[in-house]
XYZ file of C-alpha atoms in Angstrom:
783
model
C 17.928 36.086 -32.149
C 14.396 34.643 -32.601
C 13.117 35.453 -29.072
C 14.189 38.511 -27.127
C 13.070 39.322 -23.569
C 12.637 42.786 -22.127
C 13.210 43.419 -18.412
C 10.445 44.525 -16.059
C 10.893 47.997 -14.617
C 9.379 48.489 -11.131
C 7.041 45.563 -11.552
C 5.603 46.844 -14.869
C 6.363 45.746 -18.399
C 7.519 48.166 -20.966
C 4.867 46.918 -23.398
C 1.430 45.676 -22.154
C -1.041 43.475 -24.017
C -2.314 45.302 -27.115
C -5.464 47.268 -26.232
C -7.381 46.096 -29.320
C -7.399 42.462 -28.143
C -10.643 41.200 -26.592
C -10.847 38.047 -24.461
C -13.012 35.186 -25.732
C -14.500 32.500 -23.468
C -13.726 28.904 -24.409
C -17.419 28.073 -24.204
C -18.222 30.569 -27.016
C -15.643 29.445 -29.568
C -17.167 28.485 -32.928
C -15.787 27.575 -36.321
C -15.932 30.270 -39.005
C -15.682 33.364 -36.752
C -13.051 36.070 -37.218
C -10.647 35.842 -34.272
C -7.989 38.262 -35.546
C -8.484 40.636 -32.591
C -9.506 38.069 -29.990
C -7.511 36.004 -27.518
C -8.086 33.001 -25.283
C -6.346 32.439 -21.955
C -5.822 29.298 -19.893
C -3.483 27.047 -17.907
C -1.189 24.590 -19.703
C -2.048 21.159 -18.291
C -0.441 18.925 -20.914
C 2.082 19.304 -23.730
C 3.544 16.933 -26.290
C 7.086 16.694 -27.722
C 7.973 18.933 -30.652
C 7.627 17.017 -33.941
C 8.026 17.618 -37.665
C 5.196 17.214 -40.154
C 5.670 15.507 -43.507
C 6.698 18.756 -45.198
C 9.226 19.557 -42.453
C 7.049 22.110 -40.618
C 7.600 22.158 -36.843
C 4.491 21.126 -34.860
C 3.771 21.519 -31.128
C 0.564 20.528 -29.302
C -0.652 21.468 -25.841
C -3.856 21.299 -23.784
C -5.301 24.493 -22.339
C -7.780 24.720 -19.459
C -9.876 27.757 -18.519
C -8.979 28.804 -14.926
C -12.031 31.067 -14.680
C -14.583 28.339 -15.446
C -13.174 25.163 -13.900
C -16.684 24.073 -12.896
C -17.923 24.190 -16.513
C -18.523 20.939 -18.358
C -16.229 22.179 -21.183
C -13.127 23.782 -19.705
C -10.289 22.533 -21.900
C -9.191 22.777 -25.525
C -6.353 21.454 -27.709
C -4.015 24.059 -29.222
C -1.946 23.213 -32.330
C 1.077 25.466 -33.005
C 3.010 25.440 -36.286
C 6.356 26.694 -37.594
C 8.843 28.883 -35.756
C 6.296 29.571 -33.013
C 6.135 25.831 -32.297
C 9.910 25.688 -31.853
C 9.940 28.725 -29.524
C 7.012 27.486 -27.425
C 8.524 24.022 -26.970
C 11.565 25.662 -25.305
C 9.792 27.843 -22.736
C 6.370 26.338 -21.980
C 5.951 24.366 -18.763
C 2.913 22.761 -17.162
C 0.972 25.091 -14.887
C 1.890 28.273 -16.742
C -0.685 30.721 -18.093
C -0.939 30.671 -21.890
C -2.556 33.351 -24.095
C -3.131 32.940 -27.851
C -4.322 35.788 -30.089
C -5.215 35.730 -33.782
C -6.079 32.019 -33.769
C -8.207 29.830 -36.041
C -10.992 27.545 -34.738
C -11.336 24.116 -36.393
C -14.236 21.766 -35.560
C -13.265 18.183 -34.733
C -14.853 15.354 -36.756
C -15.708 13.315 -33.656
C -16.710 14.140 -30.098
C -13.952 14.386 -27.505
C -14.146 13.328 -23.833
C -12.702 14.513 -20.508
C -14.225 18.009 -20.665
C -12.380 19.008 -23.864
C -13.892 21.335 -26.471
C -15.379 19.974 -29.708
C -13.002 22.256 -31.625
C -9.283 22.884 -31.539
C -7.230 26.048 -32.058
C -4.551 26.508 -34.705
C -1.820 29.135 -34.274
C 0.973 30.075 -36.682
C 3.045 32.967 -37.945
C 1.259 32.893 -41.316
C -2.048 33.695 -39.587
C -0.521 36.694 -37.810
C -0.950 34.987 -34.423
C 0.674 36.050 -31.164
C 1.381 33.894 -28.101
C 1.913 35.112 -24.549
C 3.295 32.651 -21.960
C 3.157 33.679 -18.280
C 5.825 32.350 -15.917
C 4.235 33.239 -12.588
C 5.069 36.974 -12.746
C 6.516 36.946 -16.279
C 4.941 36.724 -19.713
C 6.830 35.895 -22.918
C 5.087 37.468 -25.912
C 5.863 35.664 -29.155
C 4.834 37.855 -32.090
C 4.575 36.731 -35.723
C 7.640 36.713 -37.924
C 6.422 39.776 -39.848
C 6.681 41.866 -36.682
C 10.310 41.085 -36.074
C 9.734 37.930 -34.027
C 10.496 39.826 -30.785
C 9.453 38.787 -27.308
C 8.202 41.235 -24.692
C 7.884 40.742 -20.949
C 5.337 42.266 -18.566
C 4.079 41.558 -15.044
C 1.060 39.256 -14.756
C 0.271 37.733 -11.361
C -2.063 34.762 -12.005
C -4.807 34.704 -9.417
C -6.177 31.300 -8.517
C -9.701 30.653 -7.283
C -9.999 28.037 -4.505
C -13.164 25.985 -4.189
C -14.513 24.972 -0.739
C -15.048 21.229 -0.372
C -18.829 21.643 -0.088
C -18.989 23.330 -3.523
C -17.340 20.580 -5.570
C -19.104 19.331 -8.705
C -18.724 16.160 -10.724
C -16.500 16.445 -13.797
C -14.800 19.704 -12.827
C -11.133 20.543 -12.327
C -10.546 22.799 -9.329
C -7.996 24.325 -6.991
C -8.510 23.702 -3.287
C -7.066 23.842 0.221
C -7.655 21.186 2.891
C -6.464 19.700 6.155
C -5.217 16.092 6.040
C -7.542 13.871 8.089
C -6.097 10.574 6.831
C -3.372 9.582 4.370
C -1.517 6.610 3.003
C 2.168 7.168 2.229
C 3.011 6.654 -1.468
C 3.176 3.035 -2.570
C 3.588 1.201 -5.861
C 0.236 0.693 -7.577
C -0.595 -2.263 -9.806
C 0.917 -0.353 -12.720
C 4.188 1.561 -12.736
C 2.910 4.646 -10.941
C 3.158 5.536 -7.290
C -0.162 6.033 -5.527
C -1.133 8.021 -2.457
C -4.551 8.307 -0.795
C -5.402 11.503 1.087
C -8.620 12.457 2.872
C -9.113 16.206 3.283
C -11.499 18.335 5.327
C -12.068 22.069 5.635
C -14.308 24.517 7.526
C -17.336 23.259 5.569
C -16.989 19.908 7.422
C -17.125 18.091 4.077
C -14.602 15.319 3.425
C -12.865 14.625 0.133
C -10.831 11.490 -0.539
C -8.203 11.946 -3.251
C -6.467 9.152 -5.160
C -3.224 10.576 -6.474
C -1.017 8.859 -9.064
C 2.339 9.802 -10.560
C 5.264 7.944 -12.050
C 7.602 10.243 -10.121
C 7.505 9.705 -6.351
C 8.664 13.267 -5.678
C 5.688 14.701 -7.555
C 3.188 13.394 -4.972
C 2.317 15.551 -1.923
C 4.944 15.432 0.813
C 2.602 14.640 3.707
C 4.155 13.558 7.006
C 1.279 13.509 9.470
C -2.416 14.028 10.035
C -3.086 17.750 10.413
C -0.788 18.825 7.579
C -2.354 21.340 5.177
C -2.254 20.798 1.419
C -2.936 22.994 -1.578
C -3.944 21.163 -4.745
C -4.002 22.876 -8.128
C -5.913 21.354 -11.027
C -7.333 18.279 -9.327
C -10.186 16.541 -11.104
C -13.440 15.910 -9.223
C -15.667 12.940 -9.942
C -18.702 11.488 -8.197
C -18.476 7.890 -7.025
C -21.173 6.148 -4.984
C -22.792 9.458 -4.186
C -19.600 11.052 -2.881
C -17.059 13.328 -4.492
C -13.546 12.041 -5.067
C -10.413 13.770 -6.287
C -8.002 12.292 -8.830
C -4.890 13.650 -10.480
C -5.285 15.294 -13.871
C -2.890 16.907 -16.328
C -1.031 19.771 -14.692
C -1.780 18.634 -11.136
C 0.483 20.333 -8.598
C 0.594 20.409 -4.814
C 2.094 22.249 -1.875
C 2.133 20.910 1.689
C 2.423 22.952 4.896
C 2.882 22.052 8.530
C -0.516 22.340 10.206
C 0.904 23.294 13.616
C -0.143 26.723 14.834
C 2.857 29.032 14.859
C 5.047 26.815 12.651
C 6.840 28.549 9.751
C 4.747 28.661 6.573
C 7.241 26.935 4.290
C 5.803 24.852 1.424
C 7.030 21.314 0.757
C 7.239 20.646 -2.957
C 9.573 19.197 -5.553
C 8.551 21.852 -8.088
C 11.027 24.650 -8.748
C 8.307 26.969 -10.049
C 5.122 27.729 -8.120
C 3.081 30.720 -7.035
C 2.216 31.557 -3.449
C 0.404 34.792 -2.698
C 0.474 36.751 0.555
C -3.260 36.257 1.040
C -2.743 32.485 1.021
C -0.839 32.731 4.306
C -4.107 33.885 5.867
C -5.869 30.830 4.446
C -3.292 28.532 6.033
C -3.479 30.259 9.425
C -7.289 30.006 9.398
C -7.119 26.301 8.584
C -4.566 25.742 11.348
C -6.813 27.400 13.925
C -9.870 25.512 12.717
C -8.056 22.164 12.650
C -6.714 22.627 16.189
C -10.246 22.302 17.604
C -11.863 20.106 14.933
C -9.271 17.507 13.878
C -7.767 14.789 16.022
C -4.231 15.667 15.069
C -1.826 12.837 15.734
C 0.590 13.528 18.548
C 4.308 12.822 18.453
C 5.273 9.372 17.176
C 5.947 6.708 19.801
C 9.427 6.037 21.178
C 10.934 2.568 21.280
C 11.194 2.914 25.045
C 7.407 3.145 25.272
C 6.253 0.377 22.939
C 4.200 -2.559 24.149
C 3.439 -5.934 22.556
C 0.212 -6.170 20.544
C 0.452 -2.498 19.613
C 0.281 -0.483 16.376
C 2.292 2.732 16.337
C 4.202 5.226 14.179
C 7.959 5.542 14.644
C 10.338 8.359 13.702
C 13.781 6.789 13.457
C 17.248 6.698 11.898
C 18.098 3.933 9.403
C 21.465 2.307 10.165
C 21.185 -1.041 8.372
C 19.131 -2.977 5.847
C 19.130 -6.421 4.214
C 17.085 -8.519 1.845
C 15.464 -11.465 3.625
C 13.485 -13.113 0.833
C 11.344 -12.136 -2.123
C 8.441 -10.909 0.000
C 10.172 -9.319 3.002
C 12.979 -6.879 3.742
C 14.824 -5.966 6.941
C 15.310 -2.421 8.245
C 17.571 -1.809 11.265
C 16.627 1.460 12.971
C 17.031 3.302 16.253
C 15.626 6.417 17.910
C 18.081 6.720 20.801
C 15.827 4.964 23.341
C 15.871 1.361 24.537
C 12.975 -1.026 24.024
C 12.069 -2.471 27.462
C 11.591 -5.980 26.040
C 13.862 -8.509 24.412
C 13.553 -7.913 20.686
C 13.682 -10.316 17.782
C 16.858 -10.251 15.713
C 16.092 -11.260 12.140
C 18.716 -13.755 10.922
C 20.532 -12.575 7.775
C 23.892 -13.358 6.239
C 26.607 -10.842 7.159
C 27.391 -10.265 3.478
C 23.757 -9.292 2.814
C 23.662 -6.641 5.539
C 24.239 -3.055 4.411
C 25.364 -0.497 6.968
C 28.285 0.462 9.170
C 29.120 -2.777 10.995
C 31.117 -0.925 13.663
C 28.209 1.426 14.373
C 25.770 -1.459 14.535
C 27.937 -3.208 17.132
C 28.301 -0.007 19.155
C 24.572 0.633 19.237
C 23.906 -2.953 20.376
C 20.340 -3.354 21.645
C 19.383 0.236 20.859
C 18.793 -1.011 17.309
C 15.588 -2.907 16.526
C 14.845 -5.056 13.491
C 11.702 -4.186 11.540
C 10.574 -6.679 8.923
C 8.591 -5.096 6.078
C 6.500 -7.108 3.653
C 5.010 -7.219 0.158
C 4.259 -3.818 -1.386
C 6.649 -2.010 1.010
C 9.699 -4.049 -0.048
C 10.537 -2.074 -3.192
C 10.550 1.242 -1.328
C 12.526 -0.257 1.575
C 15.208 -1.506 -0.829
C 15.629 2.008 -2.245
C 16.192 3.676 1.158
C 19.637 5.091 1.805
C 21.518 4.185 4.985
C 21.481 7.253 7.210
C 17.996 8.346 6.144
C 15.482 9.559 8.685
C 12.215 7.699 8.399
C 8.689 7.779 9.687
C 7.286 4.264 9.545
C 3.510 4.149 9.910
C 1.458 1.457 11.700
C 4.252 -0.843 12.856
C 2.905 -3.941 14.610
C 4.661 -5.251 17.732
C 3.913 -8.948 17.821
C 4.418 -11.039 20.921
C 5.926 -14.520 20.881
C 3.495 -17.419 21.295
C 2.689 -18.562 24.803
C 4.119 -21.955 23.857
C 7.473 -20.418 22.990
C 10.652 -20.622 24.996
C 10.955 -19.470 28.574
C 12.424 -16.103 27.550
C 9.883 -14.163 25.493
C 10.542 -11.461 22.911
C 8.600 -9.138 20.662
C 8.858 -8.650 16.923
C 8.387 -5.528 14.812
C 6.439 -5.957 11.566
C 5.228 -3.613 8.840
C 2.606 -5.791 7.200
C 1.712 -5.666 3.528
C -1.120 -3.524 2.225
C -1.982 0.045 3.108
C -4.696 -0.328 5.762
C -4.470 2.197 8.607
C -1.992 4.186 6.504
C 0.764 1.546 6.638
C 3.860 2.713 4.839
C 7.281 4.342 4.978
C 8.025 8.031 4.594
C 11.462 9.608 4.196
C 11.794 12.810 6.217
C 14.112 15.638 5.135
C 16.689 16.917 7.600
C 14.792 20.203 7.694
C 11.814 18.464 9.293
C 11.343 19.666 12.916
C 11.001 16.093 14.210
C 14.243 15.118 12.471
C 16.076 18.113 13.918
C 14.912 17.141 17.398
C 15.826 13.491 16.847
C 19.326 14.347 15.563
C 20.053 16.440 18.654
C 18.886 13.590 20.873
C 20.870 10.919 18.997
C 24.039 12.985 19.285
C 23.567 13.068 23.054
C 23.279 9.277 23.329
C 26.552 7.494 24.139
C 27.484 3.857 24.480
C 27.184 4.189 28.251
C 23.495 4.867 27.848
C 23.134 1.631 25.916
C 25.038 -0.373 28.509
C 23.162 1.124 31.449
C 19.878 0.017 29.987
C 20.896 -3.642 29.684
C 19.266 -4.434 33.027
C 15.944 -2.948 31.941
C 15.314 -5.952 29.747
C 15.378 -8.444 32.610
C 13.191 -6.139 34.688
C 10.429 -6.215 32.085
C 10.955 -9.726 30.745
C 8.881 -11.335 33.470
C 5.991 -8.860 33.164
C 2.840 -9.816 31.284
C 2.625 -9.068 27.577
C -1.105 -8.491 27.670
C -2.006 -4.831 27.635
C -5.736 -4.086 27.724
C -5.411 -0.506 26.499
C -3.393 -1.492 23.429
C -5.757 -4.348 22.603
C -8.790 -2.094 22.860
C -7.098 0.464 20.634
C -6.398 -2.204 18.046
C -9.976 -3.454 18.148
C -11.233 0.098 17.734
C -9.122 0.333 14.615
C -10.601 -2.915 13.402
C -14.047 -1.361 13.739
C -13.055 1.017 10.961
C -13.315 -1.913 8.519
C -16.699 -0.806 7.277
C -16.599 -1.128 3.503
C -15.315 -3.377 0.782
C -13.170 -1.976 -1.975
C -12.308 -3.269 -5.412
C -8.701 -4.126 -6.169
C -9.211 -4.308 -9.926
C -11.761 -3.710 -12.717
C -12.521 -0.181 -11.453
C -13.985 0.668 -14.860
C -16.893 -1.808 -14.562
C -20.310 -0.332 -13.812
C -22.702 -1.718 -11.191
C -25.187 -4.430 -12.162
C -28.412 -5.166 -10.271
C -28.664 -8.613 -8.683
C -31.812 -9.360 -10.661
C -29.881 -8.848 -13.897
C -27.029 -11.009 -12.607
C -29.376 -13.884 -11.809
C -31.129 -13.663 -15.173
C -27.879 -13.699 -17.184
C -26.074 -16.731 -18.529
C -22.774 -17.901 -17.061
C -19.859 -17.438 -17.074
C -19.637 -13.657 -16.655
C -18.138 -11.047 -14.339
C -20.073 -8.306 -12.577
C -19.611 -5.377 -10.278
C -22.428 -5.136 -7.726
C -23.532 -2.918 -4.864
C -25.376 -4.917 -2.231
C -25.863 -5.564 1.472
C -24.762 -8.653 3.369
C -27.915 -10.124 4.892
C -26.412 -13.332 6.312
C -23.227 -15.347 6.115
C -22.132 -18.894 6.933
C -20.459 -20.286 8.916
C -21.308 -18.094 11.894
C -18.362 -19.579 13.791
C -15.677 -17.962 11.699
C -12.893 -20.414 12.529
C -14.958 -23.048 10.724
C -14.513 -21.108 7.476
C -10.846 -22.118 7.235
C -10.298 -25.145 4.994
C -7.410 -26.827 3.197
C -7.444 -26.689 -0.601
C -5.530 -28.719 -3.166
C -4.989 -26.724 -6.344
C -4.198 -29.879 -8.316
C -7.329 -31.961 -7.693
C -9.401 -28.964 -6.486
C -10.481 -30.810 -3.356
C -11.317 -29.254 0.018
C -10.882 -30.775 3.440
C -11.185 -29.768 7.070
C -8.075 -28.697 8.945
C -7.097 -31.607 11.233
C -7.362 -30.832 14.931
C -4.754 -31.305 17.643
C -6.125 -34.699 18.652
C -5.582 -36.049 15.124
C -1.956 -34.921 15.252
C -1.468 -36.429 18.717
C -2.847 -39.754 17.504
C -0.419 -39.890 14.565
C 2.504 -38.966 16.849
C 1.512 -41.634 19.354
C 1.528 -44.240 16.582
C 4.952 -43.172 15.319
C 6.404 -43.255 18.853
C 6.118 -47.038 18.821
C 8.726 -47.154 16.051
C 12.302 -47.237 17.363
C 14.804 -44.897 15.791
C 17.253 -46.711 13.520
C 20.864 -45.890 14.683
C 22.202 -46.695 11.213
C 20.384 -43.600 9.921
C 22.053 -41.250 12.419
C 24.792 -38.712 11.633
C 24.883 -38.730 7.856
C 26.864 -36.367 5.637
C 24.061 -33.795 5.625
C 22.571 -33.996 9.116
C 23.747 -34.525 12.686
C 21.717 -36.634 15.128
C 21.153 -36.394 18.876
C 19.229 -38.962 20.977
C 18.171 -38.825 24.618
C 15.685 -40.476 26.980
C 13.011 -38.396 28.709
C 11.884 -38.739 32.337
C 8.922 -40.833 31.226
C 11.366 -43.205 29.467
C 10.592 -42.034 25.944
C 13.378 -41.900 23.412
C 13.617 -38.762 21.246
C 15.937 -38.359 18.289
C 16.514 -35.047 16.548
C 18.371 -34.772 13.246
C 19.817 -31.280 12.657
C 20.415 -30.511 8.966
C 23.926 -29.133 8.390
C 25.224 -26.591 5.909
C 28.838 -26.694 4.726
C 29.520 -29.376 7.379
C 28.398 -26.976 10.124
C 25.188 -26.422 12.059
C 23.676 -23.022 11.172
C 21.967 -20.679 13.607
C 18.667 -22.047 14.994
C 16.725 -19.437 13.007
C 18.144 -20.961 9.794
C 18.029 -24.612 10.818
C 15.722 -27.355 9.607
C 15.445 -30.321 11.934
C 13.684 -33.682 11.827
C 12.307 -35.250 14.997
C 11.428 -38.814 15.938
C 9.367 -39.662 19.020
C 8.406 -36.130 20.099
C 5.098 -35.097 21.634
C 2.928 -32.343 20.214
C 4.104 -29.888 22.890
C 7.772 -30.704 22.275
C 7.404 -30.310 18.520
C 5.478 -27.062 18.995
C 8.220 -25.543 21.161
C 10.910 -26.584 18.687
C 9.002 -24.937 15.827
C 9.176 -21.613 17.664
C 12.917 -21.894 18.097
C 14.047 -23.368 14.773
C 13.298 -22.446 11.167
C 11.457 -25.664 10.252
C 10.502 -28.898 12.009
C 9.595 -32.112 10.160
C 8.163 -35.076 12.147
C 9.654 -38.343 10.786
C 10.096 -42.011 11.621
C 12.751 -44.596 10.800
C 12.552 -47.420 8.302
C 15.242 -49.926 7.455
C 16.681 -47.773 4.702
C 15.728 -44.161 5.335
C 13.756 -41.641 7.332
C 10.216 -41.093 6.052
C 7.355 -38.710 6.674
C 4.467 -39.608 8.946
C 0.956 -40.242 7.711
C -0.276 -37.212 5.746
C -3.137 -36.875 8.215
C -0.496 -35.022 10.225
C 1.420 -31.946 9.073
C 4.594 -32.830 7.187
C 6.168 -29.494 8.199
C 5.853 -26.930 10.994
C 7.159 -23.401 10.615
C 6.461 -20.970 13.411
C 2.795 -21.317 14.322
C 1.783 -22.663 10.892
C 1.317 -26.360 10.161
C 1.662 -27.458 6.535
C -0.276 -30.406 5.155
C -0.092 -32.452 1.962
C -2.870 -33.815 -0.239
C -3.181 -37.583 0.263
C -4.645 -38.084 -3.203
C -2.095 -36.092 -5.200
C 1.080 -36.597 -3.150
C 3.693 -39.287 -3.733
C 5.897 -38.978 -0.634
C 9.614 -39.514 -1.159
C 12.231 -40.504 1.431
C 13.620 -37.654 3.525
C 17.061 -38.057 1.922
C 15.753 -36.002 -1.007
C 16.069 -32.963 1.266
C 19.845 -33.247 0.929
C 19.612 -31.477 -2.433
C 18.188 -28.368 -0.717
C 20.735 -28.599 2.093
C 23.535 -28.528 -0.489
C 22.391 -25.187 -1.890
C 24.530 -22.160 -1.164
C 21.784 -20.483 0.863
C 18.940 -22.894 1.663
C 15.723 -20.924 2.145
C 13.686 -23.870 3.438
C 10.526 -22.496 1.911
C 7.515 -24.810 2.405
C 6.822 -24.937 -1.340
C 10.390 -26.058 -2.090
C 10.391 -28.638 0.711
C 7.063 -30.015 -0.506
C 8.284 -30.264 -4.076
C 11.437 -32.279 -3.330
C 9.511 -34.578 -0.965
C 6.811 -35.293 -3.548
C 4.103 -33.496 -1.563
C 1.248 -31.581 -3.177
C 0.970 -28.707 -0.729
C -2.470 -27.901 0.653
C -3.243 -24.203 1.000
C -5.279 -22.620 3.779
C -8.350 -20.825 2.415
C -11.430 -19.048 3.729
C -14.657 -20.620 2.418
C -17.814 -18.654 3.241
C -21.321 -18.281 1.859
C -22.668 -14.715 1.643
C -26.326 -13.892 1.035
C -26.263 -10.539 -0.760
C -29.339 -8.361 -1.356
C -30.206 -5.147 -3.152
C -33.463 -3.487 -4.222
C -34.007 -6.076 -6.977
C -33.459 -9.355 -5.164
C -30.921 -11.638 -3.503
C -28.302 -14.189 -4.445
C -25.790 -16.424 -2.680
C -22.136 -15.780 -3.444
C -19.216 -17.829 -2.206
C -15.989 -16.408 -0.846
C -12.918 -18.451 -1.757
C -9.945 -16.498 -0.469
C -6.420 -17.067 0.863
C -5.763 -13.674 2.469
C -6.906 -10.929 0.113
C -10.490 -10.328 1.302
C -9.825 -10.044 5.032
C -6.167 -9.062 4.591
C -5.464 -11.846 7.084
C -3.518 -15.001 6.136
C -5.843 -17.969 6.403
C -2.842 -20.019 7.558
C -2.493 -17.950 10.763
C -6.090 -17.413 11.794
C -6.459 -20.683 13.757
C -3.498 -19.976 16.051
C -3.828 -16.234 16.555
C -6.568 -14.947 18.849
C -5.932 -11.349 17.839
C -6.514 -12.136 14.157
C -9.677 -14.021 15.074
C -10.938 -10.948 16.937
C -10.095 -8.787 13.942
C -11.973 -11.073 11.570
C -15.015 -11.140 13.854
C -14.968 -7.344 14.100
C -14.863 -7.110 10.325
C -17.864 -9.385 9.879
C -19.786 -7.625 12.658
C -19.263 -4.377 10.768
C -20.315 -5.787 7.399
C -23.291 -7.634 8.885
C -24.046 -6.157 12.346
C -26.040 -8.608 14.490
C -29.544 -7.458 15.389
C -29.613 -4.652 12.794
C -32.410 -4.157 10.286
C -31.658 -4.675 6.632
C -32.025 -0.962 5.889
C -29.312 -0.137 8.441
C -26.694 -2.453 6.934
C -23.762 -0.894 5.044
C -23.483 -1.129 1.271
C -20.726 -3.327 -0.073
C -18.903 -2.941 -3.385
C -18.090 -6.411 -4.723
C -16.890 -8.111 -7.860
C -18.545 -11.464 -8.480
C -18.274 -13.990 -11.280
C -20.778 -16.625 -12.331
C -19.822 -20.157 -13.330
C -21.549 -23.403 -14.269
C -21.435 -26.614 -12.268
C -22.809 -29.736 -13.939
C -23.874 -32.941 -12.256
C -25.548 -36.012 -13.700
C -28.973 -34.419 -14.033
C -28.700 -30.648 -14.438
C -26.559 -27.557 -14.813
C -26.441 -25.089 -11.908
C -25.061 -21.548 -11.786
C -22.938 -20.443 -8.817
C -21.395 -17.082 -7.917
C -18.010 -16.298 -6.391
C -16.595 -13.053 -4.951
C -13.208 -12.030 -6.395
C -10.797 -9.055 -6.478
C -12.515 -7.524 -3.453
C -11.080 -6.710 -0.055
C -12.240 -5.239 3.239
C -10.737 -1.857 4.012
C -11.059 0.787 6.681
C -13.394 3.684 6.029
C -10.968 6.457 5.222
C -13.615 9.081 4.572
């Protein structure tokens, strides 16, 4: 048997490390020295698969880091193992274990190596008389050379880790640390294939550290559930960025998470089956708990559905009972927490065959279940959730219906895209204290409780939706938007504005500057309509323009011969002011679908009537009759209304087709009635809402004007919604007031990280260089 293990007797090994071996520091290793009686010791942070060389010799490579000198510039070295030792090591070595090599050979590398690695590597083999000792927490496997019988001995070694306070961190080091969670973003899919989580830590030194953690395995990221949790990070790399220390994952990174509540059991959350946790570390956790209780604003219990208000952002601990795909960018979660929302809630329309979950249970729970629509980067995680899971959903937005909506108002639950304010979804284990409490409560809720709360809805339905406290809280959150962050090209270095201006175009730059002024000052004027085909820009038509077009179309009488076709059903009536209105409801499979799925066309309606219909039905298209077909109105008016958004077409690039072309979409198995599809079949080149702004940026070397051309990335606000949503307008104004505070001196303005690109514009006489901001977004200050 090539490797034999001896048992430990009373915590001691039968054979200790040979007394003639002397420890050598990684920093002192040099080529040409005799290392027969020397050994090096470190932590395994990376290993590669076992391979065979050309002559058939087994080969195994690993990376070793010095745990005693993590702050040193050189704290890692490559170890190359050959022969039978390579085969044995590949079977027992795991990341995070302590590795000792004796009788090694030092070989100088031909080229310099980065990332804190040594300029030499170690070679170990049986032929050299080498020995390898691998520590598994309290166990060490000793692999001796073949000439000594190839036995393995076991003795007790308790690896002792050194933890670095946050105020002692240095650039380029790999450290172990403890910290209290001040802010976190639940794991989300990054631009690559990895999951990403952002965590801001603090400790008794009152220094903050923001960590960007990446891993292809979701379970390998810290299991953080709330602000105030305590984390232990092993082997996290520290780097300096913009004058502040940041933490990033490195090879061998490992984490434990503990409940930060005083008196709670000290039970680590981790997916790792092997980890060390010493008795003295319990004292560290208790000290952090006591300190955090008086120094950290620990989040209280998550809100209950019975206490939510419109225009509110809140965290919800809940039970998942249903889910369904809505479209490519959104996903439906049906959840409950045993309490009844006091308002009528929005029920997202989905096909019964698309809904996953116990249909009987969903009917029994009735209005105790609320629909939460999640968007964009949260969709992939939402799709993977298992029915019956317990969730904590962070920063849900309760959105009130428009004031122009129907007489009976309702609220909607949205988890918007992005990760601002820690938006995301976390799955809680059944061992979580909040889950245990929720399960007990849910088991006590019967159908009678649901039925008895039916009357609550009518009691609250007539009350005002405006809640000053919630609005102020939201605006306070908006004030956290104090920096810009880059969404790509993180590897680019900063360039001074003077250098940018003196360089030829086109080029891309990363800059650090201050926003001295911006135009337009009236932010709603920054919203324009853009045609991607002819690259033209135009102002968004106002309500009076739309009214004028509608008034002109009202003079055209509806043609009865165009009513009630094979694909739509028509209804006509006369109003009190003797106007005639005709509505054509598009059918599906010879039947009228639910209003939420219905597209309708209207002749003779006023702006108010059309606006109310757009809140009730999926899509509304204003039309008029001709002799042969229904046709769109003048493209000065919107050709389509969906919710609060009006969609326009480019007059220059569009070739409008008769409305009968919509019948091809109506014949589809599941018509989505997406604006882009409707525009395409009707020959409309869709105009997109964009923000157009001019920023004057300055740094120590000069100033330049850069243009913002953005749909929704920079402000994280859809340009299409800003004109009809007062809350979004307030949020945008808060963001700009933070980036460029009125009345503040230039020296007091915040620094902005931006990516800009230069481009040439030629006219008849000269060439001019312009600059545009790209791949940059406003984010809350999480530090």
